[in-house]
Amino acid sequence: MTDTTPTTESDDTLPLQQDRLWRDERWTARIIKNEEDDGWAVEMTRHGDPEPALVGPWTMGRDKKNPKPLDGPAFSTLVKTAAEVIRRHEQQLHATLNRSVTVSAGERRIRVTLAIVPDEDNPSATLSAFDEADDSELARVNVPASFKLSATSASAWIDADFARPR
């Protein structure tokens, strides 16, 4: 297959369709030599990301020596798969950085959340309490990013009248 759009080496955002390289406005698929064996691999990189979102094996061509050329359906499938990998990674990161527990305090149910802001130099976190009946915020304090939220720590914070945990 040949290029469908003229490009220059410095322009890596224009659409391109070659046997071993496909690119659209958001993604680049590149067939590369698999360093692990004699086969081929494909890497999918979202534009602007430093690393590929997906690297996987690629099918050999009919000559059993060269890779099968990329085509439109394969590129579409790779885009969907790579986007799903990124989506799942983002969900996992969100779940790691945002925790929530609900505890009983007297006659009320209180939802306590911990939101961590990752930062290499100065990570931080916010501990918040919400009345489950009307979702009103009862308290909010800054805590170390290392704070461990559990039902026990949430209850202790509530019992201390929402004083900043040490």
mmCIF file with all atom_site columns, C-alpha atoms in Angstrom:
data_model
loop_
_atom_site.group_PDB
_atom_site.id
_atom_site.type_symbol
_atom_site.label_atom_id
_atom_site.label_alt_id
_atom_site.label_comp_id
_atom_site.label_asym_id
_atom_site.label_entity_id
_atom_site.label_seq_id
_atom_site.pdbx_PDB_ins_code
_atom_site.Cartn_x
_atom_site.Cartn_y
_atom_site.Cartn_z
_atom_site.occupancy
_atom_site.B_iso_or_equiv
_atom_site.pdbx_formal_charge
_atom_site.auth_seq_id
_atom_site.auth_comp_id
_atom_site.auth_asym_id
_atom_site.auth_atom_id
_atom_site.pdbx_PDB_model_num
ATOM 1   C CA . MET A 1 1   ? 0.000   0.000   0.000  1.00 0.00 ? 1   MET A CA 1
ATOM 2   C CA . THR A 1 2   ? 1.243   3.524   -0.608 1.00 0.00 ? 2   THR A CA 1
ATOM 3   C CA . ASP A 1 3   ? 0.869   6.789   1.263  1.00 0.00 ? 3   ASP A CA 1
ATOM 4   C CA . THR A 1 4   ? -2.499  8.443   0.786  1.00 0.00 ? 4   THR A CA 1
ATOM 5   C CA . THR A 1 5   ? -1.264  11.809  1.998  1.00 0.00 ? 5   THR A CA 1
ATOM 6   C CA . PRO A 1 6   ? 2.067   13.466  1.256  1.00 0.00 ? 6   PRO A CA 1
ATOM 7   C CA . THR A 1 7   ? 4.055   13.979  4.429  1.00 0.00 ? 7   THR A CA 1
ATOM 8   C CA . THR A 1 8   ? 7.379   15.269  5.560  1.00 0.00 ? 8   THR A CA 1
ATOM 9   C CA . GLU A 1 9   ? 9.548   13.559  8.130  1.00 0.00 ? 9   GLU A CA 1
ATOM 10  C CA . SER A 1 10  ? 8.811   16.292  10.671 1.00 0.00 ? 10  SER A CA 1
ATOM 11  C CA . ASP A 1 11  ? 5.042   15.943  10.304 1.00 0.00 ? 11  ASP A CA 1
ATOM 12  C CA . ASP A 1 12  ? 3.939   12.885  12.253 1.00 0.00 ? 12  ASP A CA 1
ATOM 13  C CA . THR A 1 13  ? 0.287   13.835  12.699 1.00 0.00 ? 13  THR A CA 1
ATOM 14  C CA . LEU A 1 14  ? -1.033  13.604  9.128  1.00 0.00 ? 14  LEU A CA 1
ATOM 15  C CA . PRO A 1 15  ? -2.883  10.409  8.153  1.00 0.00 ? 15  PRO A CA 1
ATOM 16  C CA . LEU A 1 16  ? -0.666  7.740   6.649  1.00 0.00 ? 16  LEU A CA 1
ATOM 17  C CA . GLN A 1 17  ? -1.337  4.241   5.332  1.00 0.00 ? 17  GLN A CA 1
ATOM 18  C CA . GLN A 1 18  ? 1.634   2.014   4.631  1.00 0.00 ? 18  GLN A CA 1
ATOM 19  C CA . ASP A 1 19  ? 2.202   -1.733  4.960  1.00 0.00 ? 19  ASP A CA 1
ATOM 20  C CA . ARG A 1 20  ? 3.945   -1.375  8.332  1.00 0.00 ? 20  ARG A CA 1
ATOM 21  C CA . LEU A 1 21  ? 2.755   2.063   9.494  1.00 0.00 ? 21  LEU A CA 1
ATOM 22  C CA . TRP A 1 22  ? -0.769  3.446   9.787  1.00 0.00 ? 22  TRP A CA 1
ATOM 23  C CA . ARG A 1 23  ? -1.638  6.743   11.356 1.00 0.00 ? 23  ARG A CA 1
ATOM 24  C CA . ASP A 1 24  ? -4.825  8.740   11.821 1.00 0.00 ? 24  ASP A CA 1
ATOM 25  C CA . GLU A 1 25  ? -5.496  11.962  13.721 1.00 0.00 ? 25  GLU A CA 1
ATOM 26  C CA . ARG A 1 26  ? -5.181  10.205  17.126 1.00 0.00 ? 26  ARG A CA 1
ATOM 27  C CA . TRP A 1 27  ? -3.259  6.925   16.768 1.00 0.00 ? 27  TRP A CA 1
ATOM 28  C CA . THR A 1 28  ? -0.197  5.380   15.150 1.00 0.00 ? 28  THR A CA 1
ATOM 29  C CA . ALA A 1 29  ? 0.163   1.638   14.506 1.00 0.00 ? 29  ALA A CA 1
ATOM 30  C CA . ARG A 1 30  ? 3.671   0.458   13.743 1.00 0.00 ? 30  ARG A CA 1
ATOM 31  C CA . ILE A 1 31  ? 4.775   -3.084  12.925 1.00 0.00 ? 31  ILE A CA 1
ATOM 32  C CA . ILE A 1 32  ? 8.133   -3.776  14.532 1.00 0.00 ? 32  ILE A CA 1
ATOM 33  C CA . LYS A 1 33  ? 10.530  -6.698  14.734 1.00 0.00 ? 33  LYS A CA 1
ATOM 34  C CA . ASN A 1 34  ? 9.764   -8.762  17.842 1.00 0.00 ? 34  ASN A CA 1
ATOM 35  C CA . GLU A 1 35  ? 12.972  -8.748  19.886 1.00 0.00 ? 35  GLU A CA 1
ATOM 36  C CA . GLU A 1 36  ? 11.838  -11.871 21.790 1.00 0.00 ? 36  GLU A CA 1
ATOM 37  C CA . ASP A 1 37  ? 11.770  -14.170 18.742 1.00 0.00 ? 37  ASP A CA 1
ATOM 38  C CA . ASP A 1 38  ? 11.828  -14.259 14.942 1.00 0.00 ? 38  ASP A CA 1
ATOM 39  C CA . GLY A 1 39  ? 8.309   -12.855 14.635 1.00 0.00 ? 39  GLY A CA 1
ATOM 40  C CA . TRP A 1 40  ? 6.725   -9.436  14.410 1.00 0.00 ? 40  TRP A CA 1
ATOM 41  C CA . ALA A 1 41  ? 4.822   -7.223  16.818 1.00 0.00 ? 41  ALA A CA 1
ATOM 42  C CA . VAL A 1 42  ? 2.528   -4.228  16.473 1.00 0.00 ? 42  VAL A CA 1
ATOM 43  C CA . GLU A 1 43  ? 2.607   -1.207  18.761 1.00 0.00 ? 43  GLU A CA 1
ATOM 44  C CA . MET A 1 44  ? -0.248  1.259   19.116 1.00 0.00 ? 44  MET A CA 1
ATOM 45  C CA . THR A 1 45  ? 0.636   4.724   20.353 1.00 0.00 ? 45  THR A CA 1
ATOM 46  C CA . ARG A 1 46  ? -1.824  7.527   21.050 1.00 0.00 ? 46  ARG A CA 1
ATOM 47  C CA . HIS A 1 47  ? -0.463  10.826  19.756 1.00 0.00 ? 47  HIS A CA 1
ATOM 48  C CA . GLY A 1 48  ? 1.146   12.784  22.564 1.00 0.00 ? 48  GLY A CA 1
ATOM 49  C CA . ASP A 1 49  ? 1.771   9.736   24.758 1.00 0.00 ? 49  ASP A CA 1
ATOM 50  C CA . PRO A 1 50  ? 5.409   8.852   25.464 1.00 0.00 ? 50  PRO A CA 1
ATOM 51  C CA . GLU A 1 51  ? 4.833   5.070   25.425 1.00 0.00 ? 51  GLU A CA 1
ATOM 52  C CA . PRO A 1 52  ? 2.704   2.719   23.338 1.00 0.00 ? 52  PRO A CA 1
ATOM 53  C CA . ALA A 1 53  ? -0.660  1.861   24.898 1.00 0.00 ? 53  ALA A CA 1
ATOM 54  C CA . LEU A 1 54  ? -0.542  -1.607  23.389 1.00 0.00 ? 54  LEU A CA 1
ATOM 55  C CA . VAL A 1 55  ? 2.183   -3.922  22.086 1.00 0.00 ? 55  VAL A CA 1
ATOM 56  C CA . GLY A 1 56  ? 1.204   -7.349  20.819 1.00 0.00 ? 56  GLY A CA 1
ATOM 57  C CA . PRO A 1 57  ? 2.166   -10.086 18.398 1.00 0.00 ? 57  PRO A CA 1
ATOM 58  C CA . TRP A 1 58  ? 1.565   -9.538  14.697 1.00 0.00 ? 58  TRP A CA 1
ATOM 59  C CA . THR A 1 59  ? 0.747   -12.129 12.051 1.00 0.00 ? 59  THR A CA 1
ATOM 60  C CA . MET A 1 60  ? 3.357   -13.335 9.566  1.00 0.00 ? 60  MET A CA 1
ATOM 61  C CA . GLY A 1 61  ? 2.614   -12.867 5.890  1.00 0.00 ? 61  GLY A CA 1
ATOM 62  C CA . ARG A 1 62  ? 2.192   -15.653 3.350  1.00 0.00 ? 62  ARG A CA 1
ATOM 63  C CA . ASP A 1 63  ? 5.942   -15.910 2.822  1.00 0.00 ? 63  ASP A CA 1
ATOM 64  C CA . LYS A 1 64  ? 6.387   -16.753 6.555  1.00 0.00 ? 64  LYS A CA 1
ATOM 65  C CA . LYS A 1 65  ? 9.215   -14.226 6.690  1.00 0.00 ? 65  LYS A CA 1
ATOM 66  C CA . ASN A 1 66  ? 7.692   -10.751 6.491  1.00 0.00 ? 66  ASN A CA 1
ATOM 67  C CA . PRO A 1 67  ? 4.754   -9.348  8.482  1.00 0.00 ? 67  PRO A CA 1
ATOM 68  C CA . LYS A 1 68  ? 1.233   -9.257  7.134  1.00 0.00 ? 68  LYS A CA 1
ATOM 69  C CA . PRO A 1 69  ? 0.543   -5.681  5.932  1.00 0.00 ? 69  PRO A CA 1
ATOM 70  C CA . LEU A 1 70  ? -1.664  -3.426  8.038  1.00 0.00 ? 70  LEU A CA 1
ATOM 71  C CA . ASP A 1 71  ? -5.104  -2.695  6.611  1.00 0.00 ? 71  ASP A CA 1
ATOM 72  C CA . GLY A 1 72  ? -8.164  -0.659  7.558  1.00 0.00 ? 72  GLY A CA 1
ATOM 73  C CA . PRO A 1 73  ? -10.078 -3.318  9.526  1.00 0.00 ? 73  PRO A CA 1
ATOM 74  C CA . ALA A 1 74  ? -6.952  -4.366  11.448 1.00 0.00 ? 74  ALA A CA 1
ATOM 75  C CA . PHE A 1 75  ? -6.152  -0.729  12.263 1.00 0.00 ? 75  PHE A CA 1
ATOM 76  C CA . SER A 1 76  ? -9.725  -0.135  13.491 1.00 0.00 ? 76  SER A CA 1
ATOM 77  C CA . THR A 1 77  ? -9.546  -3.202  15.729 1.00 0.00 ? 77  THR A CA 1
ATOM 78  C CA . LEU A 1 78  ? -6.169  -2.116  17.110 1.00 0.00 ? 78  LEU A CA 1
ATOM 79  C CA . VAL A 1 79  ? -7.505  1.388   17.843 1.00 0.00 ? 79  VAL A CA 1
ATOM 80  C CA . LYS A 1 80  ? -10.487 -0.052  19.757 1.00 0.00 ? 80  LYS A CA 1
ATOM 81  C CA . THR A 1 81  ? -8.266  -2.441  21.725 1.00 0.00 ? 81  THR A CA 1
ATOM 82  C CA . ALA A 1 82  ? -5.676  0.220   22.601 1.00 0.00 ? 82  ALA A CA 1
ATOM 83  C CA . ALA A 1 83  ? -8.389  2.698   23.637 1.00 0.00 ? 83  ALA A CA 1
ATOM 84  C CA . GLU A 1 84  ? -9.896  0.027   25.916 1.00 0.00 ? 84  GLU A CA 1
ATOM 85  C CA . VAL A 1 85  ? -6.476  -0.620  27.497 1.00 0.00 ? 85  VAL A CA 1
ATOM 86  C CA . ILE A 1 86  ? -6.111  3.099   28.229 1.00 0.00 ? 86  ILE A CA 1
ATOM 87  C CA . ARG A 1 87  ? -9.683  3.327   29.578 1.00 0.00 ? 87  ARG A CA 1
ATOM 88  C CA . ARG A 1 88  ? -9.100  0.419   31.963 1.00 0.00 ? 88  ARG A CA 1
ATOM 89  C CA . HIS A 1 89  ? -5.789  1.892   33.105 1.00 0.00 ? 89  HIS A CA 1
ATOM 90  C CA . GLU A 1 90  ? -7.484  5.231   33.821 1.00 0.00 ? 90  GLU A CA 1
ATOM 91  C CA . GLN A 1 91  ? -10.271 3.477   35.753 1.00 0.00 ? 91  GLN A CA 1
ATOM 92  C CA . GLN A 1 92  ? -7.695  1.583   37.825 1.00 0.00 ? 92  GLN A CA 1
ATOM 93  C CA . LEU A 1 93  ? -5.761  4.779   38.530 1.00 0.00 ? 93  LEU A CA 1
ATOM 94  C CA . HIS A 1 94  ? -8.969  6.572   39.547 1.00 0.00 ? 94  HIS A CA 1
ATOM 95  C CA . ALA A 1 95  ? -9.891  3.698   41.873 1.00 0.00 ? 95  ALA A CA 1
ATOM 96  C CA . THR A 1 96  ? -6.412  3.790   43.420 1.00 0.00 ? 96  THR A CA 1
ATOM 97  C CA . LEU A 1 97  ? -6.519  7.549   44.013 1.00 0.00 ? 97  LEU A CA 1
ATOM 98  C CA . ASN A 1 98  ? -10.162 7.841   45.131 1.00 0.00 ? 98  ASN A CA 1
ATOM 99  C CA . ARG A 1 99  ? -11.519 5.713   47.960 1.00 0.00 ? 99  ARG A CA 1
ATOM 100 C CA . SER A 1 100 ? -14.855 5.761   49.752 1.00 0.00 ? 100 SER A CA 1
ATOM 101 C CA . VAL A 1 101 ? -16.379 3.997   52.764 1.00 0.00 ? 101 VAL A CA 1
ATOM 102 C CA . THR A 1 102 ? -19.766 4.402   54.420 1.00 0.00 ? 102 THR A CA 1
ATOM 103 C CA . VAL A 1 103 ? -20.091 4.048   58.184 1.00 0.00 ? 103 VAL A CA 1
ATOM 104 C CA . SER A 1 104 ? -22.842 4.427   60.752 1.00 0.00 ? 104 SER A CA 1
ATOM 105 C CA . ALA A 1 105 ? -22.514 7.238   63.260 1.00 0.00 ? 105 ALA A CA 1
ATOM 106 C CA . GLY A 1 106 ? -25.373 7.238   65.678 1.00 0.00 ? 106 GLY A CA 1
ATOM 107 C CA . GLU A 1 107 ? -28.502 7.317   63.563 1.00 0.00 ? 107 GLU A CA 1
ATOM 108 C CA . ARG A 1 108 ? -26.758 8.683   60.472 1.00 0.00 ? 108 ARG A CA 1
ATOM 109 C CA . ARG A 1 109 ? -24.914 7.002   57.633 1.00 0.00 ? 109 ARG A CA 1
ATOM 110 C CA . ILE A 1 110 ? -21.819 8.958   56.663 1.00 0.00 ? 110 ILE A CA 1
ATOM 111 C CA . ARG A 1 111 ? -19.832 8.466   53.477 1.00 0.00 ? 111 ARG A CA 1
ATOM 112 C CA . VAL A 1 112 ? -16.145 9.278   53.907 1.00 0.00 ? 112 VAL A CA 1
ATOM 113 C CA . THR A 1 113 ? -14.003 9.818   50.804 1.00 0.00 ? 113 THR A CA 1
ATOM 114 C CA . LEU A 1 114 ? -10.267 10.089  50.291 1.00 0.00 ? 114 LEU A CA 1
ATOM 115 C CA . ALA A 1 115 ? -9.023  11.837  47.142 1.00 0.00 ? 115 ALA A CA 1
ATOM 116 C CA . ILE A 1 116 ? -5.275  11.586  46.539 1.00 0.00 ? 116 ILE A CA 1
ATOM 117 C CA . VAL A 1 117 ? -3.477  14.055  44.287 1.00 0.00 ? 117 VAL A CA 1
ATOM 118 C CA . PRO A 1 118 ? -0.296  12.348  43.083 1.00 0.00 ? 118 PRO A CA 1
ATOM 119 C CA . ASP A 1 119 ? 2.737   14.571  42.700 1.00 0.00 ? 119 ASP A CA 1
ATOM 120 C CA . GLU A 1 120 ? 6.362   13.481  42.613 1.00 0.00 ? 120 GLU A CA 1
ATOM 121 C CA . ASP A 1 121 ? 7.472   16.304  44.899 1.00 0.00 ? 121 ASP A CA 1
ATOM 122 C CA . ASN A 1 122 ? 4.440   17.019  47.067 1.00 0.00 ? 122 ASN A CA 1
ATOM 123 C CA . PRO A 1 123 ? 1.597   14.470  46.985 1.00 0.00 ? 123 PRO A CA 1
ATOM 124 C CA . SER A 1 124 ? -1.503  15.421  48.960 1.00 0.00 ? 124 SER A CA 1
ATOM 125 C CA . ALA A 1 125 ? -4.927  14.101  49.855 1.00 0.00 ? 125 ALA A CA 1
ATOM 126 C CA . THR A 1 126 ? -8.303  15.370  51.000 1.00 0.00 ? 126 THR A CA 1
ATOM 127 C CA . LEU A 1 127 ? -10.537 13.538  53.442 1.00 0.00 ? 127 LEU A CA 1
ATOM 128 C CA . SER A 1 128 ? -14.224 14.451  53.200 1.00 0.00 ? 128 SER A CA 1
ATOM 129 C CA . ALA A 1 129 ? -17.405 13.381  54.981 1.00 0.00 ? 129 ALA A CA 1
ATOM 130 C CA . PHE A 1 130 ? -20.924 13.477  53.527 1.00 0.00 ? 130 PHE A CA 1
ATOM 131 C CA . ASP A 1 131 ? -24.283 12.807  55.144 1.00 0.00 ? 131 ASP A CA 1
ATOM 132 C CA . GLU A 1 132 ? -25.779 10.021  53.071 1.00 0.00 ? 132 GLU A CA 1
ATOM 133 C CA . ALA A 1 133 ? -29.341 11.242  53.619 1.00 0.00 ? 133 ALA A CA 1
ATOM 134 C CA . ASP A 1 134 ? -28.922 14.476  51.672 1.00 0.00 ? 134 ASP A CA 1
ATOM 135 C CA . ASP A 1 135 ? -25.312 14.242  50.382 1.00 0.00 ? 135 ASP A CA 1
ATOM 136 C CA . SER A 1 136 ? -24.382 17.411  52.261 1.00 0.00 ? 136 SER A CA 1
ATOM 137 C CA . GLU A 1 137 ? -20.709 17.849  53.085 1.00 0.00 ? 137 GLU A CA 1
ATOM 138 C CA . LEU A 1 138 ? -20.055 17.595  56.816 1.00 0.00 ? 138 LEU A CA 1
ATOM 139 C CA . ALA A 1 139 ? -16.287 18.104  56.886 1.00 0.00 ? 139 ALA A CA 1
ATOM 140 C CA . ARG A 1 140 ? -13.184 18.343  54.720 1.00 0.00 ? 140 ARG A CA 1
ATOM 141 C CA . VAL A 1 141 ? -9.544  18.235  55.814 1.00 0.00 ? 141 VAL A CA 1
ATOM 142 C CA . ASN A 1 142 ? -6.167  17.820  54.167 1.00 0.00 ? 142 ASN A CA 1
ATOM 143 C CA . VAL A 1 143 ? -4.310  14.655  55.129 1.00 0.00 ? 143 VAL A CA 1
ATOM 144 C CA . PRO A 1 144 ? -1.033  13.065  54.023 1.00 0.00 ? 144 PRO A CA 1
ATOM 145 C CA . ALA A 1 145 ? -1.262  11.116  50.761 1.00 0.00 ? 145 ALA A CA 1
ATOM 146 C CA . SER A 1 146 ? -0.217  8.076   52.787 1.00 0.00 ? 146 SER A CA 1
ATOM 147 C CA . PHE A 1 147 ? -3.438  8.204   54.874 1.00 0.00 ? 147 PHE A CA 1
ATOM 148 C CA . LYS A 1 148 ? -5.167  4.801   54.888 1.00 0.00 ? 148 LYS A CA 1
ATOM 149 C CA . LEU A 1 149 ? -8.940  5.050   54.646 1.00 0.00 ? 149 LEU A CA 1
ATOM 150 C CA . SER A 1 150 ? -10.874 2.203   56.206 1.00 0.00 ? 150 SER A CA 1
ATOM 151 C CA . ALA A 1 151 ? -14.134 1.860   58.123 1.00 0.00 ? 151 ALA A CA 1
ATOM 152 C CA . THR A 1 152 ? -12.110 2.033   61.346 1.00 0.00 ? 152 THR A CA 1
ATOM 153 C CA . SER A 1 153 ? -10.155 5.177   60.403 1.00 0.00 ? 153 SER A CA 1
ATOM 154 C CA . ALA A 1 154 ? -13.348 6.838   59.097 1.00 0.00 ? 154 ALA A CA 1
ATOM 155 C CA . SER A 1 155 ? -15.212 6.088   62.338 1.00 0.00 ? 155 SER A CA 1
ATOM 156 C CA . ALA A 1 156 ? -12.289 7.360   64.410 1.00 0.00 ? 156 ALA A CA 1
ATOM 157 C CA . TRP A 1 157 ? -12.263 10.621  62.401 1.00 0.00 ? 157 TRP A CA 1
ATOM 158 C CA . ILE A 1 158 ? -16.018 11.072  62.882 1.00 0.00 ? 158 ILE A CA 1
ATOM 159 C CA . ASP A 1 159 ? -15.750 10.271  66.618 1.00 0.00 ? 159 ASP A CA 1
ATOM 160 C CA . ALA A 1 160 ? -13.026 12.949  66.911 1.00 0.00 ? 160 ALA A CA 1
ATOM 161 C CA . ASP A 1 161 ? -15.519 15.509  65.563 1.00 0.00 ? 161 ASP A CA 1
ATOM 162 C CA . PHE A 1 162 ? -13.696 15.571  62.193 1.00 0.00 ? 162 PHE A CA 1
ATOM 163 C CA . ALA A 1 163 ? -10.438 16.820  63.687 1.00 0.00 ? 163 ALA A CA 1
ATOM 164 C CA . ARG A 1 164 ? -7.530  16.411  61.295 1.00 0.00 ? 164 ARG A CA 1
ATOM 165 C CA . PRO A 1 165 ? -6.120  12.882  61.743 1.00 0.00 ? 165 PRO A CA 1
ATOM 166 C CA . ARG A 1 166 ? -2.488  12.622  62.760 1.00 0.00 ? 166 ARG A CA 1
#
